[in-house]
């Protein structure tokens, strides 16, 4: 078994497409119209085009708001992405206007930071020990 | 009468203050907030579990924060959808003022 796709709920798919590709640097893999206005919209890492896809899923379900608001209130990220250097990535994103709720924090071998994806979620970036 | 009131008030506050400081986990939370004020609950939990290897639930951390907040040592601040915890060490001055050392100026000399 392999993890082939995971998802985050996004308020607005067009805005999410911009943030996840232009700001974070992922590349679009699938963009298929689904129903009246929704799209099956996935992105992948440019380093791993055949790797795990991230589905930017419409947050229309009524349960999503309460779920995400509660997590964001406590600063809890919904997904984690790996980066080579958390501090460098923090500086790059901060300069692009991205809001961090947790600045880079070194905890033993792991460094993490948490930012707002502007689509309703907090995302953690982490550098794992090599 | 004014003097009596100012004497009695800090004693009442001090009960919450000493209770808050009596717990080692709460002192660790204050240490971590000293390093960086303005942390989310998530960051405080991460520091306790990853840096201090404390096996403590998020709910228990919330309760510790509530005790620290009641003592005035932690203040919460809402910014949009996020909630941050700030350190406030002002209540600790009550301890020094209550038992002034020989070289410490008395309460009557301190500014209000």
Tab-separated table of C-alpha atoms in Angstrom:
chain	number	residue	atom	x	y	z
A	1	UNK	CA	0.000	0.000	0.000
A	2	UNK	CA	1.210	3.517	-0.774
A	3	UNK	CA	0.061	6.997	0.184
A	4	UNK	CA	-0.805	8.365	-3.218
A	5	UNK	CA	-3.063	11.323	-2.415
A	6	UNK	CA	-3.918	13.430	0.569
A	7	UNK	CA	-6.046	16.554	0.787
A	8	UNK	CA	-6.564	19.905	2.448
A	9	UNK	CA	-9.869	21.764	2.384
A	10	UNK	CA	-9.580	25.172	0.754
A	11	UNK	CA	-11.996	28.127	0.873
A	12	UNK	CA	-11.423	29.037	-2.757
A	13	UNK	CA	-9.818	26.737	-5.312
A	14	UNK	CA	-8.556	29.544	-7.573
A	15	UNK	CA	-6.889	31.263	-4.642
A	16	UNK	CA	-5.491	27.918	-3.471
A	17	UNK	CA	-4.096	27.163	-6.923
A	18	UNK	CA	-2.259	30.490	-6.829
A	19	UNK	CA	-0.893	30.015	-3.317
A	20	UNK	CA	0.169	26.385	-3.678
A	21	UNK	CA	1.841	26.894	-7.082
A	22	UNK	CA	3.047	30.532	-7.238
A	23	UNK	CA	3.943	30.967	-3.566
A	24	UNK	CA	4.800	27.474	-2.319
A	25	UNK	CA	6.175	26.272	-5.655
A	26	UNK	CA	4.216	23.062	-6.238
A	27	UNK	CA	3.132	22.203	-9.777
A	28	UNK	CA	-0.402	21.432	-10.918
A	29	UNK	CA	-1.002	17.802	-11.826
A	30	UNK	CA	-4.746	17.420	-12.442
A	31	UNK	CA	-7.360	20.079	-13.009
A	32	UNK	CA	-10.665	18.470	-13.968
A	33	UNK	CA	-14.068	20.221	-13.773
A	34	UNK	CA	-16.311	18.533	-11.247
A	35	UNK	CA	-19.955	19.510	-11.016
A	36	UNK	CA	-21.007	23.133	-11.428
A	37	UNK	CA	-18.014	25.010	-10.051
A	38	UNK	CA	-15.726	22.541	-8.287
A	39	UNK	CA	-12.559	21.081	-9.730
A	40	UNK	CA	-10.510	17.973	-9.067
A	41	UNK	CA	-7.386	20.021	-8.465
A	42	UNK	CA	-4.159	18.370	-7.384
A	43	UNK	CA	-0.567	19.552	-7.047
A	44	UNK	CA	2.728	17.706	-6.666
A	45	UNK	CA	6.259	18.639	-5.715
A	46	UNK	CA	8.412	19.624	-8.727
A	47	UNK	CA	11.060	17.303	-7.257
A	48	UNK	CA	8.661	14.334	-7.361
A	49	UNK	CA	6.142	14.700	-10.227
A	50	UNK	CA	5.069	11.086	-9.731
A	51	UNK	CA	4.979	11.456	-5.953
A	52	UNK	CA	2.121	11.986	-3.532
A	53	UNK	CA	-0.539	14.357	-4.827
A	54	UNK	CA	-2.153	17.014	-2.681
A	55	UNK	CA	-5.825	17.535	-3.463
A	56	UNK	CA	-7.046	21.100	-2.942
A	57	UNK	CA	-10.558	20.156	-1.974
A	58	UNK	CA	-13.501	22.614	-1.779
A	59	UNK	CA	-14.427	23.392	1.826
A	60	UNK	CA	-18.167	23.472	1.145
A	61	UNK	CA	-19.244	20.861	3.672
A	62	UNK	CA	-20.814	22.525	6.760
A	63	UNK	CA	-18.623	20.495	9.148
A	64	UNK	CA	-15.396	21.909	7.707
A	65	UNK	CA	-15.636	25.407	9.171
A	66	UNK	CA	-15.979	24.357	12.810
A	67	UNK	CA	-13.280	21.718	12.397
A	68	UNK	CA	-10.765	24.108	10.885
A	69	UNK	CA	-11.595	27.130	13.072
A	70	UNK	CA	-10.977	25.094	16.218
A	71	UNK	CA	-7.631	23.796	14.941
A	72	UNK	CA	-6.465	27.207	13.726
A	73	UNK	CA	-7.415	28.792	17.069
A	74	UNK	CA	-4.977	26.422	18.789
A	75	UNK	CA	-2.331	26.826	16.074
A	76	UNK	CA	-2.553	23.208	14.918
A	77	UNK	CA	-1.354	22.532	11.351
A	78	UNK	CA	-3.353	20.284	9.023
A	79	UNK	CA	-0.469	19.136	6.845
A	80	UNK	CA	3.286	18.978	6.930
A	81	UNK	CA	5.677	19.529	4.041
A	82	UNK	CA	9.375	18.694	4.041
A	83	UNK	CA	11.921	21.379	3.161
A	84	UNK	CA	15.720	21.305	3.081
A	85	UNK	CA	16.087	24.383	5.269
A	86	UNK	CA	13.202	25.661	7.392
A	87	UNK	CA	14.865	28.993	8.187
A	88	UNK	CA	15.605	29.751	4.515
A	89	UNK	CA	12.067	28.762	3.505
A	90	UNK	CA	10.636	30.839	6.361
A	91	UNK	CA	12.528	33.900	5.132
A	92	UNK	CA	11.524	33.314	1.509
A	93	UNK	CA	7.820	32.938	2.362
A	94	UNK	CA	7.800	35.771	4.899
A	95	UNK	CA	9.228	38.100	2.253
A	96	UNK	CA	6.340	37.059	-0.009
A	97	UNK	CA	3.902	38.171	2.701
A	98	UNK	CA	3.066	34.761	4.175
A	99	UNK	CA	1.864	34.926	7.790
A	100	UNK	CA	3.601	32.566	10.237
A	101	UNK	CA	1.939	31.549	13.510
A	102	UNK	CA	5.124	29.785	14.602
A	103	UNK	CA	8.530	31.035	13.579
A	104	UNK	CA	11.304	28.465	13.057
A	105	UNK	CA	11.762	26.386	16.187
A	106	UNK	CA	14.633	23.974	16.697
A	107	UNK	CA	13.684	20.968	18.781
A	108	UNK	CA	16.610	18.606	18.868
A	109	UNK	CA	17.207	17.278	15.349
A	110	UNK	CA	13.909	18.624	13.960
A	111	UNK	CA	13.193	22.226	12.979
A	112	UNK	CA	9.625	23.313	12.270
A	113	UNK	CA	7.619	26.427	11.441
A	114	UNK	CA	3.878	26.970	10.882
A	115	UNK	CA	2.206	29.311	8.395
A	116	UNK	CA	-1.270	30.235	7.169
A	117	UNK	CA	-2.038	29.019	3.626
A	118	UNK	CA	-4.599	31.863	3.141
A	119	UNK	CA	-7.191	29.203	2.260
A	120	UNK	CA	-8.213	28.400	5.845
A	121	UNK	CA	-5.415	26.099	7.013
A	122	UNK	CA	-2.223	26.151	8.974
A	123	UNK	CA	0.643	24.238	7.356
A	124	UNK	CA	3.815	23.035	9.031
A	125	UNK	CA	7.166	22.901	7.283
A	126	UNK	CA	9.846	20.694	8.760
A	127	UNK	CA	13.431	19.715	8.272
A	128	UNK	CA	14.037	16.134	9.289
A	129	UNK	CA	17.429	14.774	10.305
A	130	UNK	CA	19.261	13.450	7.270
B	1	UNK	CA	-7.383	53.402	54.935
B	2	UNK	CA	-5.802	53.657	51.531
B	3	UNK	CA	-2.634	52.050	52.907
B	4	UNK	CA	-4.605	49.116	54.325
B	5	UNK	CA	-6.336	48.494	51.002
B	6	UNK	CA	-3.097	48.427	49.016
B	7	UNK	CA	-1.638	45.998	51.538
B	8	UNK	CA	-4.569	43.591	51.460
B	9	UNK	CA	-4.990	43.443	47.691
B	10	UNK	CA	-1.646	41.857	46.721
B	11	UNK	CA	-2.104	39.118	49.356
B	12	UNK	CA	-5.308	37.998	47.655
B	13	UNK	CA	-3.624	37.972	44.258
B	14	UNK	CA	-0.596	36.160	45.641
B	15	UNK	CA	-2.547	32.951	46.347
B	16	UNK	CA	-3.139	32.462	42.617
B	17	UNK	CA	0.429	33.487	41.897
B	18	UNK	CA	2.050	31.006	44.284
B	19	UNK	CA	-0.281	28.229	43.189
B	20	UNK	CA	0.691	28.904	39.570
B	21	UNK	CA	4.408	28.816	40.352
B	22	UNK	CA	4.213	25.671	42.485
B	23	UNK	CA	4.052	23.324	39.497
B	24	UNK	CA	7.217	22.373	37.562
B	25	UNK	CA	5.373	22.035	34.234
B	26	UNK	CA	3.964	25.546	34.616
B	27	UNK	CA	7.438	26.883	35.384
B	28	UNK	CA	8.700	25.172	32.226
B	29	UNK	CA	5.922	26.856	30.229
B	30	UNK	CA	7.075	30.219	31.636
B	31	UNK	CA	10.692	29.349	30.677
B	32	UNK	CA	9.595	28.634	27.105
B	33	UNK	CA	7.523	31.816	26.892
B	34	UNK	CA	10.575	33.722	28.150
B	35	UNK	CA	12.471	32.397	25.135
B	36	UNK	CA	9.732	33.615	22.794
B	37	UNK	CA	6.536	35.358	23.817
B	38	UNK	CA	3.419	35.022	21.653
B	39	UNK	CA	3.077	31.269	21.179
B	40	UNK	CA	0.110	29.226	20.008
B	41	UNK	CA	-1.098	26.305	22.092
B	42	UNK	CA	0.415	24.046	19.412
B	43	UNK	CA	3.877	25.572	19.826
B	44	UNK	CA	3.762	25.337	23.625
B	45	UNK	CA	2.736	21.664	23.381
B	46	UNK	CA	5.503	20.990	20.834
B	47	UNK	CA	8.135	22.575	23.084
B	48	UNK	CA	7.008	20.576	26.116
B	49	UNK	CA	6.933	17.259	24.283
B	50	UNK	CA	9.890	17.630	21.917
B	51	UNK	CA	12.300	19.751	23.969
B	52	UNK	CA	11.380	18.624	27.462
B	53	UNK	CA	10.125	15.125	26.701
B	54	UNK	CA	7.046	15.723	28.827
B	55	UNK	CA	4.257	13.252	28.121
B	56	UNK	CA	1.416	15.696	28.594
B	57	UNK	CA	-1.882	16.039	26.764
B	58	UNK	CA	-2.980	19.196	24.973
B	59	UNK	CA	-5.916	19.401	27.371
B	60	UNK	CA	-3.576	19.326	30.379
B	61	UNK	CA	-1.433	22.078	28.833
B	62	UNK	CA	-4.615	24.137	28.349
B	63	UNK	CA	-5.438	23.705	32.033
B	64	UNK	CA	-1.927	24.776	33.059
B	65	UNK	CA	-2.263	27.851	30.847
B	66	UNK	CA	-5.605	28.691	32.476
B	67	UNK	CA	-3.935	28.625	35.928
B	68	UNK	CA	-1.091	30.828	34.664
B	69	UNK	CA	-3.625	33.202	33.121
B	70	UNK	CA	-5.601	33.412	36.384
B	71	UNK	CA	-2.364	34.437	38.123
B	72	UNK	CA	-1.743	37.092	35.472
B	73	UNK	CA	1.515	35.471	34.354
B	74	UNK	CA	0.171	34.601	30.914
B	75	UNK	CA	-2.043	36.785	28.781
B	76	UNK	CA	-3.886	35.606	25.696
B	77	UNK	CA	-4.174	37.701	22.591
B	78	UNK	CA	-6.426	37.048	19.625
B	79	UNK	CA	-5.260	37.994	16.161
B	80	UNK	CA	-7.783	37.106	13.522
B	81	UNK	CA	-8.326	33.345	13.724
B	82	UNK	CA	-5.258	32.696	15.880
B	83	UNK	CA	-4.747	32.849	19.631
B	84	UNK	CA	-1.339	33.667	21.096
B	85	UNK	CA	-0.026	33.376	24.657
B	86	UNK	CA	2.200	36.158	25.987
B	87	UNK	CA	4.339	36.200	29.117
B	88	UNK	CA	3.660	38.869	31.749
B	89	UNK	CA	6.175	38.900	34.597
B	90	UNK	CA	4.684	41.980	36.312
B	91	UNK	CA	2.914	39.910	39.038
B	92	UNK	CA	6.297	38.505	40.130
B	93	UNK	CA	7.227	41.964	41.437
B	94	UNK	CA	4.627	41.501	44.195
B	95	UNK	CA	6.843	38.827	45.703
B	96	UNK	CA	9.860	41.114	45.900
B	97	UNK	CA	7.710	43.943	47.251
B	98	UNK	CA	6.123	41.779	49.922
B	99	UNK	CA	9.430	40.680	51.432
B	100	UNK	CA	11.805	43.524	50.632
B	101	UNK	CA	15.424	42.880	51.499
B	102	UNK	CA	17.464	45.406	53.532
B	103	UNK	CA	18.602	47.173	50.356
B	104	UNK	CA	15.266	46.981	48.546
B	105	UNK	CA	13.212	50.173	48.522
B	106	UNK	CA	9.937	49.754	50.429
B	107	UNK	CA	6.498	49.851	48.740
B	108	UNK	CA	5.989	53.505	49.743
B	109	UNK	CA	8.928	54.478	47.539
B	110	UNK	CA	7.821	52.559	44.486
B	111	UNK	CA	5.733	54.137	41.778
B	112	UNK	CA	2.029	53.211	41.816
